[in-house]
XYZ file of C-alpha atoms in Angstrom:
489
model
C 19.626 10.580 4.586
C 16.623 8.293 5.466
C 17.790 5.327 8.183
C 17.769 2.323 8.446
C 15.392 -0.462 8.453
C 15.362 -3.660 10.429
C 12.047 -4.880 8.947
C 12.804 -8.638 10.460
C 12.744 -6.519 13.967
C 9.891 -4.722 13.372
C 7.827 -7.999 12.125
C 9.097 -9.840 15.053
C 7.833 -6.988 17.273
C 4.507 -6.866 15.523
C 4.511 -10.799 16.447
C 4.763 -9.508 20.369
C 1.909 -6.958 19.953
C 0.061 -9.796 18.924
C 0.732 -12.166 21.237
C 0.871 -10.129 24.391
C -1.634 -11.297 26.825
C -4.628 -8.934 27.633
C -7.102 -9.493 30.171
C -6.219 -13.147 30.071
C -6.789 -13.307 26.366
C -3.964 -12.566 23.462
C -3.971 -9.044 22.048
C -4.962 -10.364 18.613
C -7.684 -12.807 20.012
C -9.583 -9.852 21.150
C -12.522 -8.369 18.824
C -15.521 -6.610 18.928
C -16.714 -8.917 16.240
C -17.564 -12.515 17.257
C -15.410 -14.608 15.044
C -13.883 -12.090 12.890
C -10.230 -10.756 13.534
C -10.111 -6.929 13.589
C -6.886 -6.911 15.084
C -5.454 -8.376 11.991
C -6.630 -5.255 10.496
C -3.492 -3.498 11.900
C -1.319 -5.859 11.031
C 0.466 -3.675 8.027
C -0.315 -0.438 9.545
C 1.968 -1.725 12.261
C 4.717 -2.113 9.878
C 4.154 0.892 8.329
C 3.097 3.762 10.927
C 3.489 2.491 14.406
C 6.330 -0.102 14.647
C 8.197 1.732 12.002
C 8.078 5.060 13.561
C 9.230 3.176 17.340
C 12.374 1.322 15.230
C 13.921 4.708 13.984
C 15.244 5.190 17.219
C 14.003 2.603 19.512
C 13.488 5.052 22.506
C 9.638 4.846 23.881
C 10.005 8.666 24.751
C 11.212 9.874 21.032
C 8.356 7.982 20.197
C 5.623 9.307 22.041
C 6.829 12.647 21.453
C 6.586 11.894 17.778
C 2.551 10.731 18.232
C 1.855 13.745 20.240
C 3.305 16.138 17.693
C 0.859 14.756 15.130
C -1.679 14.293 17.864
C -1.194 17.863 17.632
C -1.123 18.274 13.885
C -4.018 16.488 13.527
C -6.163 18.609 16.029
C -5.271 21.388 14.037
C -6.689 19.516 10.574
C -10.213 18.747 12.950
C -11.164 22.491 12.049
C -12.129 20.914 8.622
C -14.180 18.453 10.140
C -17.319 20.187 9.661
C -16.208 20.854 5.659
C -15.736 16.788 5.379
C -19.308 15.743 7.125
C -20.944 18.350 4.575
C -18.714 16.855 1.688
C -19.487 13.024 2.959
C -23.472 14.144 3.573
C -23.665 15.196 -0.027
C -21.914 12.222 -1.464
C -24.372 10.051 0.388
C -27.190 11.777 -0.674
C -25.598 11.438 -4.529
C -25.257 8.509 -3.976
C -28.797 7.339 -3.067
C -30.222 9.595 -6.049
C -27.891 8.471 -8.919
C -27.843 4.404 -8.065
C -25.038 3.681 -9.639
C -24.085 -0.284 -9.255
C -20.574 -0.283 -8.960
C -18.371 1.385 -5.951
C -14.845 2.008 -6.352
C -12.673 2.240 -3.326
C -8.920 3.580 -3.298
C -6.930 6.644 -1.834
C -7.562 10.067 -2.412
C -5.386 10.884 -4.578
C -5.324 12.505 -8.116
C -2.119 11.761 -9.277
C -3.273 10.584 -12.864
C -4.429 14.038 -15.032
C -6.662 11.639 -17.395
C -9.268 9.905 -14.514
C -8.056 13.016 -11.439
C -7.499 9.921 -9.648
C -4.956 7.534 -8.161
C -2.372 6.768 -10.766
C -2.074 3.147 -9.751
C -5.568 3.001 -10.587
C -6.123 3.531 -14.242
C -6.439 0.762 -15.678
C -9.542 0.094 -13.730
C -11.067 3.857 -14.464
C -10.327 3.836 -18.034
C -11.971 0.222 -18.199
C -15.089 1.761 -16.583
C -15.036 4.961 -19.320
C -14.511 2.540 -21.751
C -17.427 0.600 -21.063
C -19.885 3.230 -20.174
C -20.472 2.792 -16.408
C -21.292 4.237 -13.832
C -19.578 4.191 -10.752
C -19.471 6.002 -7.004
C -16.463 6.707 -4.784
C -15.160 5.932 -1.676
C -11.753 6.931 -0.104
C -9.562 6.234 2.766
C -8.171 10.330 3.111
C -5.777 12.102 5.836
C -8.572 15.001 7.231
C -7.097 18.135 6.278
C -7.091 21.192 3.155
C -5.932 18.434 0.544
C -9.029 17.181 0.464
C -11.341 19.856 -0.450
C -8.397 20.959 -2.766
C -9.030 16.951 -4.332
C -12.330 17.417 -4.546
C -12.695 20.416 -6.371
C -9.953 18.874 -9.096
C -12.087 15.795 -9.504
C -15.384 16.911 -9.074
C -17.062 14.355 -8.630
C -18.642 13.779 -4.787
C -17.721 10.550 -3.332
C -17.691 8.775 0.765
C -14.780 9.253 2.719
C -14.102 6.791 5.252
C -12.195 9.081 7.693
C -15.496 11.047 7.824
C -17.171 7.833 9.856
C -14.307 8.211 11.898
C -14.962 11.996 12.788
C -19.390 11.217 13.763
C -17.681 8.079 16.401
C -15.294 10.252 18.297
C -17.987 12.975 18.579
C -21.022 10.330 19.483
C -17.845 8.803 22.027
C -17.262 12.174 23.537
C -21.299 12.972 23.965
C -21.770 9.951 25.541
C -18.615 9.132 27.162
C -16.899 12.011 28.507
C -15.821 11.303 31.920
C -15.414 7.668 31.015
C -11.970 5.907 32.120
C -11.882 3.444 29.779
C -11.550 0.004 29.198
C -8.930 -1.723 32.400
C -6.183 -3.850 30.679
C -4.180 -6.260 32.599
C -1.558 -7.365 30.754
C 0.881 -10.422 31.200
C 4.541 -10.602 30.996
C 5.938 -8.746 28.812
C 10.039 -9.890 26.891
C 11.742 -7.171 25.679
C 13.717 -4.080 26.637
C 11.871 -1.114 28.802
C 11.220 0.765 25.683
C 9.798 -2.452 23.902
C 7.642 -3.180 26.728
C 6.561 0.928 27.014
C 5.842 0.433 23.724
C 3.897 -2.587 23.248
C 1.783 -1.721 26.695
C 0.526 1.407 24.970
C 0.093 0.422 21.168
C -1.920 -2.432 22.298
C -4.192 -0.260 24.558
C -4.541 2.251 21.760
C -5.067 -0.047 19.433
C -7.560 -2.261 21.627
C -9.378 1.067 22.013
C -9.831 1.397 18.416
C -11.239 -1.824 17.898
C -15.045 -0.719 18.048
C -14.321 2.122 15.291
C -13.824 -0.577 12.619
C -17.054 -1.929 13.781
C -18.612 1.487 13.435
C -17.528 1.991 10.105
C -19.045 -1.194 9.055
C -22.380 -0.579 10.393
C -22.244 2.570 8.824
C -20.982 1.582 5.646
C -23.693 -1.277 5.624
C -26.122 1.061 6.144
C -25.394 2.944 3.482
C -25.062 0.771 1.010
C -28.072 -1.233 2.147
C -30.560 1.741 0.517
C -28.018 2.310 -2.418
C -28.148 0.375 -6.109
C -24.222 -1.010 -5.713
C -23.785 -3.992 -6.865
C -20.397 -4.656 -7.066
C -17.389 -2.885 -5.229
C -14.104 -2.747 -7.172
C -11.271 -1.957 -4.508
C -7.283 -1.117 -5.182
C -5.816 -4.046 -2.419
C -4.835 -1.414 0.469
C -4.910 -3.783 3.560
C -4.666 -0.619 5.821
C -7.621 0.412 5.057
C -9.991 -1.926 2.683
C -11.560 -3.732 5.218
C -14.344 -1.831 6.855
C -15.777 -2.305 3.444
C -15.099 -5.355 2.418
C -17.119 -6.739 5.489
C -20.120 -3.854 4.928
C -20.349 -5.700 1.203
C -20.187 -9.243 2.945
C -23.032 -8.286 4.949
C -24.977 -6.872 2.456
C -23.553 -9.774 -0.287
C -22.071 -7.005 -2.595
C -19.155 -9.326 -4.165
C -16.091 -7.431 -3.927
C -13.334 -7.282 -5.677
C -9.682 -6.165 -5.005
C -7.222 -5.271 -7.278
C -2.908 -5.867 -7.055
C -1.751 -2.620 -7.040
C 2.365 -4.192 -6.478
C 4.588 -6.533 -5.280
C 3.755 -9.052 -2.821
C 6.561 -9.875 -0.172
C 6.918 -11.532 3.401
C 6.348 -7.983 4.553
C 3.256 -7.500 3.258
C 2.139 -9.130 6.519
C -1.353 -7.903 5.796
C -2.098 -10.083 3.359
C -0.380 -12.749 4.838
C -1.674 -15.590 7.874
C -0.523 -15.897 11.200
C -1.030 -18.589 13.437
C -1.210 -15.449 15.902
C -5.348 -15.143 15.146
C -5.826 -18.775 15.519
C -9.107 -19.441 13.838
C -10.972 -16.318 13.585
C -11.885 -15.350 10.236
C -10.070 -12.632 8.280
C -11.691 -9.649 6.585
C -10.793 -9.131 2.925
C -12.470 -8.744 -0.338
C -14.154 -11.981 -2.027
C -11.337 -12.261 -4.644
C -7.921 -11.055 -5.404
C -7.175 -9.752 -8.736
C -3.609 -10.183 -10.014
C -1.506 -9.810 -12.727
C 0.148 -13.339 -13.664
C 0.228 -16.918 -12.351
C 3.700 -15.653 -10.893
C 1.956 -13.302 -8.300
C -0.705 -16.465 -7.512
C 2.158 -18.608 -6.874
C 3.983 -15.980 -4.803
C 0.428 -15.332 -2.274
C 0.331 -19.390 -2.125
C 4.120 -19.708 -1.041
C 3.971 -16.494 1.252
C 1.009 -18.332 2.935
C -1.478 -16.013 1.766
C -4.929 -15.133 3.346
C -6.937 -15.623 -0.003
C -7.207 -18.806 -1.074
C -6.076 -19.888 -4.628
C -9.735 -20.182 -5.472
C -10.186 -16.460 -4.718
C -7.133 -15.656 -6.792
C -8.088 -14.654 -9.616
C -5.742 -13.678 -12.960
C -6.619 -10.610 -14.972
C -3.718 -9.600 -16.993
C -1.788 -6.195 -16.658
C -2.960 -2.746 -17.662
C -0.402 -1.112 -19.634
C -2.338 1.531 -21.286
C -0.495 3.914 -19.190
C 2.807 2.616 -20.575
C 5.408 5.470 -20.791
C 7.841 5.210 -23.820
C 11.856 6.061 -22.847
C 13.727 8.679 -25.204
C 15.896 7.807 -27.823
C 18.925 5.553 -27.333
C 22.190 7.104 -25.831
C 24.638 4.823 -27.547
C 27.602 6.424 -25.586
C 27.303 5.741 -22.102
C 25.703 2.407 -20.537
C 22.616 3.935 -18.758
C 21.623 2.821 -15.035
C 18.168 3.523 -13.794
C 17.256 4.026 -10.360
C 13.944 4.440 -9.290
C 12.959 6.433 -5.743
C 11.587 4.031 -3.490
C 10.745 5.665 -0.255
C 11.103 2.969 1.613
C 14.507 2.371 0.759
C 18.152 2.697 2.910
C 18.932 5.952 1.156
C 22.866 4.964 2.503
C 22.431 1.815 0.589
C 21.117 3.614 -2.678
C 23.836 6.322 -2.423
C 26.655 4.170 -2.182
C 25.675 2.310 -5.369
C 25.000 4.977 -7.256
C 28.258 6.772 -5.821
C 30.134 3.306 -7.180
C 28.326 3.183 -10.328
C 29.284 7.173 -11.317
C 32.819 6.888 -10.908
C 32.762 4.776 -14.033
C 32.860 7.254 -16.433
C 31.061 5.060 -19.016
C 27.700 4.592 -17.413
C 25.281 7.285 -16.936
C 23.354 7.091 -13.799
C 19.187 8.732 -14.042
C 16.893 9.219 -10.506
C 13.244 8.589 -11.422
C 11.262 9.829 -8.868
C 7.693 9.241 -7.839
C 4.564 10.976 -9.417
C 2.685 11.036 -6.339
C 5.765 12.586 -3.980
C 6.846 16.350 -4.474
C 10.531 16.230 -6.362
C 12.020 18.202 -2.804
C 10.395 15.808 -0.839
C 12.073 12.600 -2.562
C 15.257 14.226 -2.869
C 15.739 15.383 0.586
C 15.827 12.148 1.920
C 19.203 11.705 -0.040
C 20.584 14.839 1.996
C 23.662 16.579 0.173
C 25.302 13.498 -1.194
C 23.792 12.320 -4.188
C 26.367 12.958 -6.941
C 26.169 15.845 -9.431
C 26.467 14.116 -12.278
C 23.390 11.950 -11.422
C 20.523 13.196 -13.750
C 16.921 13.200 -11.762
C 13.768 12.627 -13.835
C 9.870 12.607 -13.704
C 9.189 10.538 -16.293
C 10.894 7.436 -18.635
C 10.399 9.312 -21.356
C 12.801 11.842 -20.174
C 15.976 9.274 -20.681
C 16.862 7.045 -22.885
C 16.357 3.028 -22.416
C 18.296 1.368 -19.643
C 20.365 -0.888 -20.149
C 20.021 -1.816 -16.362
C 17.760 -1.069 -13.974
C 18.768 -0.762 -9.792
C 16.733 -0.859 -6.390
C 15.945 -2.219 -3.076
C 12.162 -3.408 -3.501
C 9.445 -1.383 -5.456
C 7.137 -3.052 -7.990
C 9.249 -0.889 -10.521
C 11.331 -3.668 -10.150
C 9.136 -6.212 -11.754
C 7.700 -3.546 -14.693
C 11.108 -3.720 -15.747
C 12.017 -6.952 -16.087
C 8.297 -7.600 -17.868
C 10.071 -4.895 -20.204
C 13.191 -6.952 -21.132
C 15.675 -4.975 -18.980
C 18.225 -6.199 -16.434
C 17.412 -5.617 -12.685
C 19.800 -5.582 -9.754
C 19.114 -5.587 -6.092
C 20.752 -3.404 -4.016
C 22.117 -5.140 -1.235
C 22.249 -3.650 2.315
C 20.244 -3.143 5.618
C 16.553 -4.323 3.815
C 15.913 -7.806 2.177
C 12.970 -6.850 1.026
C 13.481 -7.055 -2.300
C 15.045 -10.876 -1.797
C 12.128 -12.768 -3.962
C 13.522 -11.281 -6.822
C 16.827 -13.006 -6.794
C 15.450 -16.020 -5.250
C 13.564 -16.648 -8.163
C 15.974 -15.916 -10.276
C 14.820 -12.732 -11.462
C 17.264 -10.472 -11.086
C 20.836 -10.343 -9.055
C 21.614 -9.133 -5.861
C 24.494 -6.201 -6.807
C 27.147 -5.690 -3.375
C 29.361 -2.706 -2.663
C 32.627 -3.129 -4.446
C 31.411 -5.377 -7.717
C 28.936 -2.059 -8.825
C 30.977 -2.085 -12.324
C 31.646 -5.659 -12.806
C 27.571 -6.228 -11.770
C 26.645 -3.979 -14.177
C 28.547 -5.139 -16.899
C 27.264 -8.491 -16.696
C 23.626 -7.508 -16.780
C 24.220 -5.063 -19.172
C 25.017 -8.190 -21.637
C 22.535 -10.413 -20.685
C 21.296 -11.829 -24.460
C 18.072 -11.516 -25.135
C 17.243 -15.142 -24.388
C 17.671 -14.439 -21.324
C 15.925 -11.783 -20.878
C 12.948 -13.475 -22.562
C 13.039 -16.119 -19.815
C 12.790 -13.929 -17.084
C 9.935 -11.721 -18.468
C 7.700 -14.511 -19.263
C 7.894 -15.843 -15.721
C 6.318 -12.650 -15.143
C 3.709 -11.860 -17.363
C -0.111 -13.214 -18.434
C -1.218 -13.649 -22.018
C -4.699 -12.751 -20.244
C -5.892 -9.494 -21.668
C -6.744 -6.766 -18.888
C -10.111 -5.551 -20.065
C -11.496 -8.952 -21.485
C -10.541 -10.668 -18.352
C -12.603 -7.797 -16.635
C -15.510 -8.679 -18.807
C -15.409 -11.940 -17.586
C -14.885 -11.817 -13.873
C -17.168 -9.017 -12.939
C -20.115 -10.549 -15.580
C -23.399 -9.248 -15.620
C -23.554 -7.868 -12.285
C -20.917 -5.103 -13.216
C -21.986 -4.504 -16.875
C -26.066 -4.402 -17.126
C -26.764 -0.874 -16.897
């Protein structure tokens, strides 16, 4: 069973990574940029690679073991190196020769059969099919077989930003290879021996990294300088998005990025901090999302677009999945996998909500996880009697709907349907109850909370889904925004 997360911990920790002093200068003062913040860059990689994987156990050691293992692991996946400089040579050279104007950045994934691409993604893809135009890819990837097994699924050749990444360490170790490195001198330091282990050598790692993000701009920029792109349409991955973003700025390629979930206080990525003072942030020219609710939400979470650069497009549902017929003789729970999640919370509501014998409890797991992967992090313990499911249209329609925090959330409430939040070890699903979206559900009131949502009237359920949703239509507001510069062919 997964453990648990402290997320107010690890964003307060995040805060000291920032804030440590370096040289005489804050960590996240420091950039290779003048004026622009790379260190903010990191900010929700922190949260969710580094500072996440140093809170499971909060021992520097266990940690550092962990980043040599896939140190180690990852030396292994360089032997395809040479496979993703061909691949990324090719794509360039595609890329010159067929000028297409519009650039589409995302993972590499191809978890949706009708684009081979990522499934959060296909609203975007089917408008550019739909419209006739032609686009070129570029993907953030982890090096290894999965992407030449991608590749030949999708077929088409694209840029792969980890490949930028393999030409810097090879031009560092040609030219640098006896080199000691930067000296860091760092000031005090609060926190226990394995905070302060840890923060001393994520900030030098991190500090170190610095000049790749530079690299990949320059390299980016010079790539798209001598290409026709004239537009860059870009799924709003703050991990990884902004190497481009800042190529396009350079080159004034308006970019656009596009909500691909929930927005929360964790998404710290997205967010400001007074911890960069006033250098500029990297990010796409305007934010794309799905309802005046999620505009609202980026101004009140202090947001690092500007409402001017917020702009609303509407919801694709064309990939809409229908449930099964009604099961009029049990009242029907969904619960969606969120990896993320407590899996002790999860368990014991679902463990609650089984022993009524009148509800009916379904697992609906991720498309873009393997089904033993998501279930494993349950262990041995999830009930027998709980049905697990790939798709909605394998059970019938809920007449509630359960989690800790996943966007899932929110599709179901634009659907009509009753949402609870689990509540436990995360709060990051709290903006749901606090505006009045759904209800937090606590261990011992399982039935009774179910019950009640179960008879919300459909009034009710009207009120909360139009808090959520836009009467703007997906592909006309598309039309709009991106004009002429995305549709002359």
């Amino acid at each position: 069973v997964s453990q648990s997360r402290y997320l107010q911990h690890e964003r307060e920790l995040i805060h000291r990574l920032n804030t440590v002093v370096v040289n005489g200068v804050p960590a996240a003062l420091h950039t290779p940029i003048e004026g622009v913040s790379v260190w903010h860059t990191f900010q929700q990689f922190f949260l969710d690679s580094d500072v996440k994987l140093f809170a499971r156990t909060r021992s520097f050691d266990a940690y550092h073991k962990e980043v040599q293992k896939l140190s180690r692991f990852r030396f292994r996946r360089g032997l395809s190196a040479l496979m993703l400089l061909v691949l990324q040579l090719i794509g360039t050279v595609a890329l010159l020769i067929g000028r297409p104007k519009v650039l589409v950045f995302g993972a590499d994934k191809v978890s949706d059969t009708a684009f081979q691409s990522d499934f959060r993604m296909h609203g975007l893809y089917q408008f550019l099919h739909s419209q006739g135009i032609s686009f070129f890819e570029c993907f953030h990837i982890i090096p290894g077989k999965q992407v030449i097994s991608n590749f030949l699924k999708r077929k088409r050749f694209a840029l792969y930003l980890e490949a930028f990444d393999v030409l810097w360490y090879a031009y560092r170790f040609c030219t640098q290879p006896f080199s000691p490195g930067t000296h860091y001198t760092m000031g005090t330091i609060e926190g226990t021996e394995d905070e302060v282990a840890f923060i001393r050598f994520t900030v030098k790692k991190y500090l170190a990294i610095q000049p790749l993000i530079a690299f990949r701009i320059r390299s980016l920029a010079f790539i798209l300088k001598y290409s026709a792109i004239r537009s860059a349409l870009l799924i709003d991955d703050v991990r990884h998005y902004h190497a481009l973003t800042e190529a396009c700025r350079i080159l004034g390629i308006p970019t656009f990025a596009f909500q691909h979930g929930h927005y929360t206080k964790y998404h710290i990525g997205w967010l400001r901090s007074p911890d960069f003072g006033s250098l500029r942030y990297m990010r796409a020219d305007y934010l794309l999302v799905w309802s005046e609710y999620w505009k609202n939400e980026l101004i009140r979470l202090g947001s690092i677009y500007p409402s001017e650069s917020v702009l609303i497009t509407g919801r694709d549902h064309s990939n809409t999945v229908s449930f099964g017929a009604r099961d009029n003789h049990h009242r029907i729970v969904l619960v969606p996998h969120e990896s993320e999640s407590v899996k002790s919370d999860v368990l014991a509501f679902i463990t609650e909500a089984v022993l009524n014998s009148e509800s009916q409890v379904y697992l609906k797991l991720r498309p873009d996880m393997s089904k033993e992967e998501q279930l494993a992090t349950y262990g041995a313990n999830l009930p027998a009697s709980v049905r697990v499911i790939d798709s909605l249209s394998d059970m019938p329609e809920p007449d509630v709907v359960a989690g800790v925090y996943s966007s899932f959330l929110y599709d179901m409430i634009e659907r009509k349907i009753p949402v609870l939040v689990i509540y436990g070890a995360m709060d990051f699903g709290e903006g749901i109850v606090q505006n009045e979206l759904g209800e937090w559900v606590k261990p011992g009131s399982v039935s009774e909370s179910i019950e009640r949502m179960a008879g919300m009237t459909e009034n009710e359920k009207e009120v909360r889904m139009k808090k959520l949703v836009s009467e703007v239509h997906f592909n006309s507001a598309l039309r709009s925004i991106l004009g002429r510069v995305l549709l002359e062919r």
